[in-house]
Short mmCIF file of C-alpha atoms in Angstrom, two decimals:
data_model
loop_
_atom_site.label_atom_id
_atom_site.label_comp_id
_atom_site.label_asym_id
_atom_site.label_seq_id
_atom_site.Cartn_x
_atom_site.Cartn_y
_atom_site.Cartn_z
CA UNK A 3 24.97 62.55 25.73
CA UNK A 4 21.54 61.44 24.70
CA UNK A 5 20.64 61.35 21.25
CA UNK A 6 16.89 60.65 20.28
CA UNK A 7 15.36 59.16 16.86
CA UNK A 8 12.63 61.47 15.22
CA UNK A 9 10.68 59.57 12.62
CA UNK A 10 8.08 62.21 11.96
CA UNK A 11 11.28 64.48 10.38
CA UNK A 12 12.01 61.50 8.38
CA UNK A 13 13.47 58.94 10.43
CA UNK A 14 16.26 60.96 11.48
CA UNK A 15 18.35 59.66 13.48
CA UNK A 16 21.53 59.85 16.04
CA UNK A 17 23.67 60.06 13.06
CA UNK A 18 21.63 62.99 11.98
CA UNK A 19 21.47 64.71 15.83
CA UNK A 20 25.74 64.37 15.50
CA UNK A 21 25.48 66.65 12.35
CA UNK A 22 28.01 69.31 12.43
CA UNK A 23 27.10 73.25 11.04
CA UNK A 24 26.60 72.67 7.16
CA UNK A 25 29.12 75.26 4.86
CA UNK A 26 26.32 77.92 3.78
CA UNK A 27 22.97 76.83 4.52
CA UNK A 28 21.29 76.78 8.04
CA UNK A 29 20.08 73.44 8.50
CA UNK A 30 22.50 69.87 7.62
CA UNK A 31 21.66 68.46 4.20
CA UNK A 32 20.21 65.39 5.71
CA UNK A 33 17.90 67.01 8.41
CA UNK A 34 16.74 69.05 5.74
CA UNK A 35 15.67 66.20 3.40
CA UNK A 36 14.32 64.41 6.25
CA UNK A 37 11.49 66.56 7.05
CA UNK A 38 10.21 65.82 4.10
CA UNK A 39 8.71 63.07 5.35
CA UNK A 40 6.03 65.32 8.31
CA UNK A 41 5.94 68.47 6.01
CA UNK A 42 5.74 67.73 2.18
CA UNK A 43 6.82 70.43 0.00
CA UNK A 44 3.11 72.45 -0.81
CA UNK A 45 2.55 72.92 3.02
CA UNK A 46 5.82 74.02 3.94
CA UNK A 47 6.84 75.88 0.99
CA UNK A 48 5.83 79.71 1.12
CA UNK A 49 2.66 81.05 0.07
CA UNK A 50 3.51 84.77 -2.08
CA UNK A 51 -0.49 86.02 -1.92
CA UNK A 52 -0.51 84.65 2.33
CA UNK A 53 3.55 86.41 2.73
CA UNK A 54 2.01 89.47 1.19
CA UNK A 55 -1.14 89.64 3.14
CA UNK A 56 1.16 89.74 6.85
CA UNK A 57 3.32 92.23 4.89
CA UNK A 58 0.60 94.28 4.33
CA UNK A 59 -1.56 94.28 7.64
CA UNK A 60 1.77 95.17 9.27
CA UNK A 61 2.99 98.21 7.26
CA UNK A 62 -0.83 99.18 7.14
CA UNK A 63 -0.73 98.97 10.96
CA UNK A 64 2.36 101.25 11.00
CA UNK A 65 1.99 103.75 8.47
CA UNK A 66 -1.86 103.54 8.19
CA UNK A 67 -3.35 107.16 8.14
CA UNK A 68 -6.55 106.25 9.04
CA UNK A 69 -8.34 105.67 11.77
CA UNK A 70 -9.24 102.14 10.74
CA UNK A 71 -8.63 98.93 12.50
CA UNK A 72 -6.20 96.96 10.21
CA UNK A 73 -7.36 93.30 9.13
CA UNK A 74 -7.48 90.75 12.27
CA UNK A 75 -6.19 93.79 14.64
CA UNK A 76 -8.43 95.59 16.72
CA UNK A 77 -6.81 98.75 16.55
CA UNK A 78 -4.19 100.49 14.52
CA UNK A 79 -3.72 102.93 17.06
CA UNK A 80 -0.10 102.02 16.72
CA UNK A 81 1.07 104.01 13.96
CA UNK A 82 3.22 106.66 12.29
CA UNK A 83 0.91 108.55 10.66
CA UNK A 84 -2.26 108.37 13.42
CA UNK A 85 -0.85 109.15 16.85
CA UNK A 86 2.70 110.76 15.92
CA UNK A 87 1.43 114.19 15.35
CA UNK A 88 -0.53 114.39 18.25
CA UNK A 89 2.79 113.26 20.72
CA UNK A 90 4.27 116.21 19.98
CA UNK A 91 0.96 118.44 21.33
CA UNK A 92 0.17 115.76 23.82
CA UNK A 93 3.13 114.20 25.25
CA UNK A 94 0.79 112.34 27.44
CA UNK A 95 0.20 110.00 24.81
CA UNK A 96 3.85 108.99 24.53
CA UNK A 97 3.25 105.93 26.97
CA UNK A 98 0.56 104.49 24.63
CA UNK A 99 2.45 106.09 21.36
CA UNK A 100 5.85 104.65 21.68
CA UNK A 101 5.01 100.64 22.94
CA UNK A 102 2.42 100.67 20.53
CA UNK A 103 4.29 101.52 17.76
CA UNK A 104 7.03 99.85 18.69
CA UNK A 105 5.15 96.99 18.95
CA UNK A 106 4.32 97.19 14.65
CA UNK A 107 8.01 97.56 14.08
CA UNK A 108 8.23 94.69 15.76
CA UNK A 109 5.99 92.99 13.94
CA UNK A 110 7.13 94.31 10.14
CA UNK A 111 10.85 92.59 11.35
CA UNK A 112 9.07 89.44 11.84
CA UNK A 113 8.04 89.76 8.46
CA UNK A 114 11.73 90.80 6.96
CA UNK A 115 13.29 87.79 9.17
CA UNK A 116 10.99 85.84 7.08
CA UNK A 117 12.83 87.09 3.74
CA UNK A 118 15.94 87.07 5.15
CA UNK A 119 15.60 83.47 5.37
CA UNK A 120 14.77 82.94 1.71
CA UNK A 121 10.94 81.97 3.29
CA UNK A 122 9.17 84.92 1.66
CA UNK A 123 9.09 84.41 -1.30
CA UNK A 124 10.64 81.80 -4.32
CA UNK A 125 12.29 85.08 -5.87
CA UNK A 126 15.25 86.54 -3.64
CA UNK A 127 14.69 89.75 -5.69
CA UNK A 128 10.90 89.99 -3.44
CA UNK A 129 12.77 88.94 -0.26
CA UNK A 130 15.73 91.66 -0.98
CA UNK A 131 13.19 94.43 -2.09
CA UNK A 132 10.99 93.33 0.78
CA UNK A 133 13.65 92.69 3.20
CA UNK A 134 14.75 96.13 2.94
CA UNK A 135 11.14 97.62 3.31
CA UNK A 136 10.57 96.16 6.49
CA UNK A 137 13.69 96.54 7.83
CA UNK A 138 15.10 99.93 6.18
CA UNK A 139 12.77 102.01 8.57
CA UNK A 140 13.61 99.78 11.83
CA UNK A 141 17.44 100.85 10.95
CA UNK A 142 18.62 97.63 10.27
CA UNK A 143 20.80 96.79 7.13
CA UNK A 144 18.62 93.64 5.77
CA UNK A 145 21.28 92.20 3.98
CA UNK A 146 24.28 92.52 6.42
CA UNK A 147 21.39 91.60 9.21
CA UNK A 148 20.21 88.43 6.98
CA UNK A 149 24.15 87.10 6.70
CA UNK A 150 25.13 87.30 10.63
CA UNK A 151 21.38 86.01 11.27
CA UNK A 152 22.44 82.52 9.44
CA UNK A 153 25.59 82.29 11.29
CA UNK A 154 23.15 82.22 14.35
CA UNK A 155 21.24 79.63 12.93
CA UNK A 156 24.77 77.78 11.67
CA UNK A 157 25.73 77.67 15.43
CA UNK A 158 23.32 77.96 17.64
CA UNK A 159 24.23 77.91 21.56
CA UNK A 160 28.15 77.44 20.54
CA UNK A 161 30.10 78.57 23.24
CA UNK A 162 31.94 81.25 20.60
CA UNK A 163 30.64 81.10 17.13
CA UNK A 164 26.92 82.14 18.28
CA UNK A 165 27.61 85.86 18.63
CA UNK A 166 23.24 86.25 18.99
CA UNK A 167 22.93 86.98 22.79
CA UNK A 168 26.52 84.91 23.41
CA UNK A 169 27.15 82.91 26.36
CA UNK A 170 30.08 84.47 27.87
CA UNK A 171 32.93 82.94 30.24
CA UNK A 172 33.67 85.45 33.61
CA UNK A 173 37.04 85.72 31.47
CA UNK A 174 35.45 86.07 27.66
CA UNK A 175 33.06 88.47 30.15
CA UNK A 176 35.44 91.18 31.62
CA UNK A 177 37.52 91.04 28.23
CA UNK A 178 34.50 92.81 26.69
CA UNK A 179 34.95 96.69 26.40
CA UNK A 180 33.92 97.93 29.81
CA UNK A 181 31.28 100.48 28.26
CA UNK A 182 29.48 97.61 26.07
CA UNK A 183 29.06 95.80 29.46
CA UNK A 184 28.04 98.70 31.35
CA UNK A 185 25.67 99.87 28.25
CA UNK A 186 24.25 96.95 27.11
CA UNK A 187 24.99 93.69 29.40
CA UNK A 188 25.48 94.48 32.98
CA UNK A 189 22.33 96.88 33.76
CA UNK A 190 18.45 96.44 32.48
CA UNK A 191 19.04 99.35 29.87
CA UNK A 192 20.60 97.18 27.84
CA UNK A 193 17.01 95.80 26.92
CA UNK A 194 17.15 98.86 24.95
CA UNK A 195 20.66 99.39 23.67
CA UNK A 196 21.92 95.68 23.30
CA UNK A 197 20.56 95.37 19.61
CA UNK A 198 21.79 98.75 18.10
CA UNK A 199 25.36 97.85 19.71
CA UNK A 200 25.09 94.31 18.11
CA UNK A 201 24.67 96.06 14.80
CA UNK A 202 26.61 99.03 15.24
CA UNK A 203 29.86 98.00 16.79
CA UNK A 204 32.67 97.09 14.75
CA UNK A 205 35.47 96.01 17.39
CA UNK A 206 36.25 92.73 18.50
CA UNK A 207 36.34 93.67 21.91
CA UNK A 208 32.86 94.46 21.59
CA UNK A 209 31.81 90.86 21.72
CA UNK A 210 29.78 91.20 18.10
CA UNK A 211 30.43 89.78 14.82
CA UNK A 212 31.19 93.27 13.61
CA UNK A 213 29.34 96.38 12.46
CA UNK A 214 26.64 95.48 9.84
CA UNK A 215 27.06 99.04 8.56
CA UNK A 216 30.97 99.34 7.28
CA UNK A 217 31.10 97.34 4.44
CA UNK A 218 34.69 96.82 5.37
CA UNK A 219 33.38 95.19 8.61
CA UNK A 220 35.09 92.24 9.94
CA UNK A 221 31.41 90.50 9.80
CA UNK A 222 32.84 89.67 5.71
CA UNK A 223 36.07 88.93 6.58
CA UNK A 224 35.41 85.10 5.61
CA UNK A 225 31.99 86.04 3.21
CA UNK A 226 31.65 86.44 -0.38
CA UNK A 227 33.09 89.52 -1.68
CA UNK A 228 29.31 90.50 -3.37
CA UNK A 229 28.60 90.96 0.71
CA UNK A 230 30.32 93.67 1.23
CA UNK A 231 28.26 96.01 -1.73
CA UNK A 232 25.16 94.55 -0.43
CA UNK A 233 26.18 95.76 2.88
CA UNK A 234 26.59 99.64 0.93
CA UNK A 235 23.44 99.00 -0.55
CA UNK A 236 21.09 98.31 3.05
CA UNK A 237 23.14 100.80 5.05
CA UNK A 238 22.24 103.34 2.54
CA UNK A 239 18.59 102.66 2.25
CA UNK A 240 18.90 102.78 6.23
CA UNK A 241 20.59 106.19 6.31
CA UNK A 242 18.10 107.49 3.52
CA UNK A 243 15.31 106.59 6.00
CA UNK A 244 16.76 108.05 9.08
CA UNK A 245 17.46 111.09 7.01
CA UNK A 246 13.77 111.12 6.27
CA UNK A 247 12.66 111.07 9.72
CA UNK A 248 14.72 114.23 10.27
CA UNK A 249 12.95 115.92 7.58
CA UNK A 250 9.22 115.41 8.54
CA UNK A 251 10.17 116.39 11.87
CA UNK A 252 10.36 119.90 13.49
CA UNK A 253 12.56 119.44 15.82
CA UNK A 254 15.05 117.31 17.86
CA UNK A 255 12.80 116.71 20.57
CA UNK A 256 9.95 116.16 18.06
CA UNK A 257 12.37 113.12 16.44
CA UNK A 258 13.14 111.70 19.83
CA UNK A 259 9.38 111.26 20.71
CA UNK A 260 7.98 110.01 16.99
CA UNK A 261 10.42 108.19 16.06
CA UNK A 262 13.06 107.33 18.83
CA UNK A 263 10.79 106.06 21.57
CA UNK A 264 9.07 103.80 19.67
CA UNK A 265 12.06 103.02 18.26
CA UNK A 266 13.74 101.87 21.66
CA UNK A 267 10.21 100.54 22.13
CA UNK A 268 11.08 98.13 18.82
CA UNK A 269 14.87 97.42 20.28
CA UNK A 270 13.53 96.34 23.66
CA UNK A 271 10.83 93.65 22.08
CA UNK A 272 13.87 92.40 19.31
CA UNK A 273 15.90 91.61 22.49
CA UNK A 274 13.13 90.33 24.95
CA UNK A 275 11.68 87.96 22.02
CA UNK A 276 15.19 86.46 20.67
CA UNK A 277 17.37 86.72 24.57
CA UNK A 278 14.39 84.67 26.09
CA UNK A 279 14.30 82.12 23.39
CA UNK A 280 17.87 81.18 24.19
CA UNK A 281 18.25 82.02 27.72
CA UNK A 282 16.63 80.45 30.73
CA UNK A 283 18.18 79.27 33.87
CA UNK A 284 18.85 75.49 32.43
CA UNK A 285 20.08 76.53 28.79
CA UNK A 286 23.53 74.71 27.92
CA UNK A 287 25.83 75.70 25.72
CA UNK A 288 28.18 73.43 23.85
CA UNK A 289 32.00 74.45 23.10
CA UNK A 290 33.54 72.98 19.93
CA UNK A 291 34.04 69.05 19.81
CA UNK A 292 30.82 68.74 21.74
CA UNK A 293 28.68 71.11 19.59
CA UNK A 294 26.29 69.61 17.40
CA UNK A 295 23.37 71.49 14.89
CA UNK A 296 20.24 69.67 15.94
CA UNK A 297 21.43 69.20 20.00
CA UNK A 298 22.19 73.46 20.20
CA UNK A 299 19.06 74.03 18.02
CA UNK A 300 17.20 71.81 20.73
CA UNK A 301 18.41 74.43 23.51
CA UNK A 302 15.84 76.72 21.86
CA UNK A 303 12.92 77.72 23.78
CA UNK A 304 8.66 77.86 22.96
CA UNK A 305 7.28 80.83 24.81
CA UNK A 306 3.99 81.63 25.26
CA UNK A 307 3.75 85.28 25.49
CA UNK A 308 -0.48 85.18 25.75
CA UNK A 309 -2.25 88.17 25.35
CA UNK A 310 -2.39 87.73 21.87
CA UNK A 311 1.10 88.52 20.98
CA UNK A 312 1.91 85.19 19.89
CA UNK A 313 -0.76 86.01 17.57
CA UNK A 314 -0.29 89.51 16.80
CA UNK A 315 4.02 88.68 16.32
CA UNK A 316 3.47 85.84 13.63
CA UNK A 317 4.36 83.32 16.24
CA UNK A 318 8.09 84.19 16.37
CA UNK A 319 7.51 83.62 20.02
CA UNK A 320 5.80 79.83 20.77
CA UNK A 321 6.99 78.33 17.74
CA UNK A 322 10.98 78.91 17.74
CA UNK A 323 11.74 75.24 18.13
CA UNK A 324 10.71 74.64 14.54
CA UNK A 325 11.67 77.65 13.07
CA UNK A 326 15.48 76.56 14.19
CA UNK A 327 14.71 73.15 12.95
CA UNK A 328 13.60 74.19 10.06
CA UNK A 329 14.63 77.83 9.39
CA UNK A 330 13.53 78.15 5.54
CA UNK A 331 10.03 77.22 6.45
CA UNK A 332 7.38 80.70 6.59
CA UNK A 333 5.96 81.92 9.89
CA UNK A 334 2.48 81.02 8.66
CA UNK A 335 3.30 77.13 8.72
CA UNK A 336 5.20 77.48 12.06
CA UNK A 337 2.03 76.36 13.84
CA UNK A 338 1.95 72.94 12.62
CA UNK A 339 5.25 72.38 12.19
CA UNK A 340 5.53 72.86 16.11
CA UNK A 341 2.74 70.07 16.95
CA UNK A 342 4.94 67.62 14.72
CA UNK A 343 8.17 68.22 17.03
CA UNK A 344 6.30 69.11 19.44
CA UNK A 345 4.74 65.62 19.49
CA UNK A 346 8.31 63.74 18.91
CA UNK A 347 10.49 65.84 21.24
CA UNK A 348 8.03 65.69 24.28
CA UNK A 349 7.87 62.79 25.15
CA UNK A 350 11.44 62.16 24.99
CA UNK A 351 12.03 65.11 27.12
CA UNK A 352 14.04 67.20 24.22
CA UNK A 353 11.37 69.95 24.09
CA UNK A 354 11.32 73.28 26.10
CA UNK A 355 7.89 75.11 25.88
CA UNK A 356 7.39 77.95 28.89
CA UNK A 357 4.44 79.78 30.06
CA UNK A 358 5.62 83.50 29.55
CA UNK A 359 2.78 85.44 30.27
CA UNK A 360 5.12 87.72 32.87
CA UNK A 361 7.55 88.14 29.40
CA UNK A 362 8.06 92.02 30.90
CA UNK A 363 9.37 91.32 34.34
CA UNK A 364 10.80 87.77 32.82
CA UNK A 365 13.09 89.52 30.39
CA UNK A 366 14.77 92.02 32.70
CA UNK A 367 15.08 89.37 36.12
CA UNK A 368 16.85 86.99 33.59
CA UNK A 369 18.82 89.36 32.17
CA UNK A 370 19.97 90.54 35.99
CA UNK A 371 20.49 87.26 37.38
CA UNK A 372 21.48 85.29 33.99
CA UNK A 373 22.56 88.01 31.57
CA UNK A 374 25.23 86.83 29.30
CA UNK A 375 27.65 85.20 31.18
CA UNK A 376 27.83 81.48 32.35
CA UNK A 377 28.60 82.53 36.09
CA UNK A 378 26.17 84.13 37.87
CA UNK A 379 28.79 86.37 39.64
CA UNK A 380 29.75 88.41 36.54
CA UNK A 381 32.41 90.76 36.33
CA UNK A 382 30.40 93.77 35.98
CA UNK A 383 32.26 96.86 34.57
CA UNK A 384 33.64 99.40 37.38
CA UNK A 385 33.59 102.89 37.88
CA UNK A 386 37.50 102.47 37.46
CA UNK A 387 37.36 100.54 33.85
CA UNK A 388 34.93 102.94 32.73
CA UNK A 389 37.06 105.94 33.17
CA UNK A 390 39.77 104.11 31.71
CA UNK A 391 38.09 103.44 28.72
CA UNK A 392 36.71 106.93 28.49
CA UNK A 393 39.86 108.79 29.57
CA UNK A 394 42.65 106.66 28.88
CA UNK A 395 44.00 107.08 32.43
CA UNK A 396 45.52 103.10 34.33
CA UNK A 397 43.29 101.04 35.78
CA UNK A 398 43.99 100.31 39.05
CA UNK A 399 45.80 96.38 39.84
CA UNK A 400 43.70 94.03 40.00
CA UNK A 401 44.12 91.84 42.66
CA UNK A 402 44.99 88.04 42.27
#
């Protein structure tokens, strides 16, 4: 097992690489102190008036009711309040509506991962009341989200503590409930459905940590008690949103194509952006005894989306390496930090950075041929499974 030195994060070395996951915080005490050394404190430390200004061009992109570009975008076609009345007279317009839009949601997440990981803001009262703007309307419980999201960080690419796009054994596999495979891992649909599971599913069977909804969720079984009223408290401002896009609505249909499209739209770019910056076909995972923080945070992948979505995304995409590195640093100082590792993990061979200009077609041929599982030949659910599960009636013997 090959263990490198990395003086420009402080001299860290294979003592540091062997650190195990720390007891709360994402990163081990000692990498953390060593970066000190290539990113001093006021250039990695976050910026409140440069946080707010990404805040703002996103939720101006996506609830903007003008017809003017926001700042450093060239259009804010994609929005609420400019194209969603006229889907519902033009359903034309849906194809250009819904990826658009989904597209802002996407980007307002970015911004809420950012507060979820304390990088915001100094004051975790602006990264709670921001969290839950950005999130609230994407239907995702910030602070539920923001606790599972640092046990991905904690353990990334362990075999069975990193429950973010899990690497499955065939056995681990066909143990999951046959409609979760069939809905969200066996098919390309569950590009689109694999996220709202993840947050919505509460049995273990499911292959999540647990729904991030029930504050009696087995996600807290092992968190601090104050999690479980913080969960009440997102998955309230979550259902007072949904409840809201009932009421501006006129009907069911309307719903489905302002809000649920784009939506899905949002759900497909979540699981595109995150699957393909852990998956690829020469990802390893590491089962415990030979996990370590910094060698499964190395398994993390730069893409380069192009087309200015790199841009346009805060650079969640080609800058991952870093941000798993160092996970408390903001978006906005991703760039650099990446040349620094970038520039120490190269040449060593301990950096993956991929030309993903085909991210569309990339994201659902992986999922196919790679999906979740560490065989290729996955146990895909069957017709026979699936009407078990449904209709309680025997499966059939499987054979030997």
């Amino acid at each position: 097992m090959l263990y490198a030195r990395l003086p420009c994060v402080g001299a860290a070395d294979s003592a540091v690489l062997r650190c195990g996951a720390p007891a709360v915080e994402e990163e081990p005490v000692a990498w953390a102190e060593g970066r000190g050394a290539a990113f001093p404190p006021h250039k990695a430390d976050a910026n409140p008036e440069r946080a707010f200004r990404s805040k703002l061009v996103s939720l101006e992109m996506m609830l903007s009711k003008t017809n003017e570009p926001a700042p450093s975008v060239d259009s804010a076609a994609a929005c609420f309040g400019v194209l969603s009345p006229h889907v519902v007279d033009h359903p034309w317009l849906l194809p250009l509506y819904a990826p658009l839009t989904g597209t802002v949601m996407w980007m307002n997440f970015v911004v809420g991962h950012d507060c979820g990981h304390g990088s915001f803001s100094k004051s975790s009262l602006v990264n709670g009341v921001v969290g839950h703007l950005t999130h609230s309307p994407l239907l995702v419980p910030f602070y539920p989200w923001t606790y599972s999201h640092k046990q991905h960080h904690r353990f990334h690419n362990h075999e069975t503590k990193d429950m973010s796009h899990p690497w499955m054994t065939p056995e681990r596999y066909e143990a999951t409930n046959p409609l979760v495979r069939f809905l969200a891992l066996d098919h390309w649909w569950g590009a689109f459905l694999g996220f709202p599971g993840y947050l919505l599913l509460e049995q273990k069977s499911a292959s999540t940590d647990g729904s991030h909804f029930y504050p009696g969720s087995r996600l807290f079984d092992r968190a601090p008690k104050a999690e479980r009223l913080k969960c009440a408290v997102s998955t309230a401002t979550c259902l007072g949103f949904l409840g809201m896009t009932f009421a501006v609505t006129d009907s069911l249909a309307c719903w489905a194509a302002q809000y649920l499209a784009p939506y899905l739209c949002f759900s497909w770019w979540l699981f595109a952006v995150t699957y393909l910056q852990h998956h690829d076909e020469d990802t390893e995972t590491y089962a415990e005894g030979e996990w370590e923080y910094v060698l499964g945070g190395l398994q993390t992948i730069d893409r380069e989306f192009g087309f200015g979505v790199d841009e346009a995304t805060h650079h969640i995409t080609d800058c991952h390496v870093a941000h798993h590195m160092f996970s408390d640093m903001p978006h906005y100082r991703l760039e650099k930090a990446t040349a620094a590792v970038r520039g120490v993990l190269e040449p060593r061979g301990l950096y993956k950075r991929r030309d993903t200009r085909d991210f569309v077609t990339k994201t659902f041929a992986l999922h196919e041929s790679v999906g979740h599982c560490i065989e290729r030949d996955r146990p895909r659910a069957t017709k026979a499974e699936i009407e078990a599960c449904l209709f309680g009636t025997a499966e059939p013997a499987k054979k030997a």
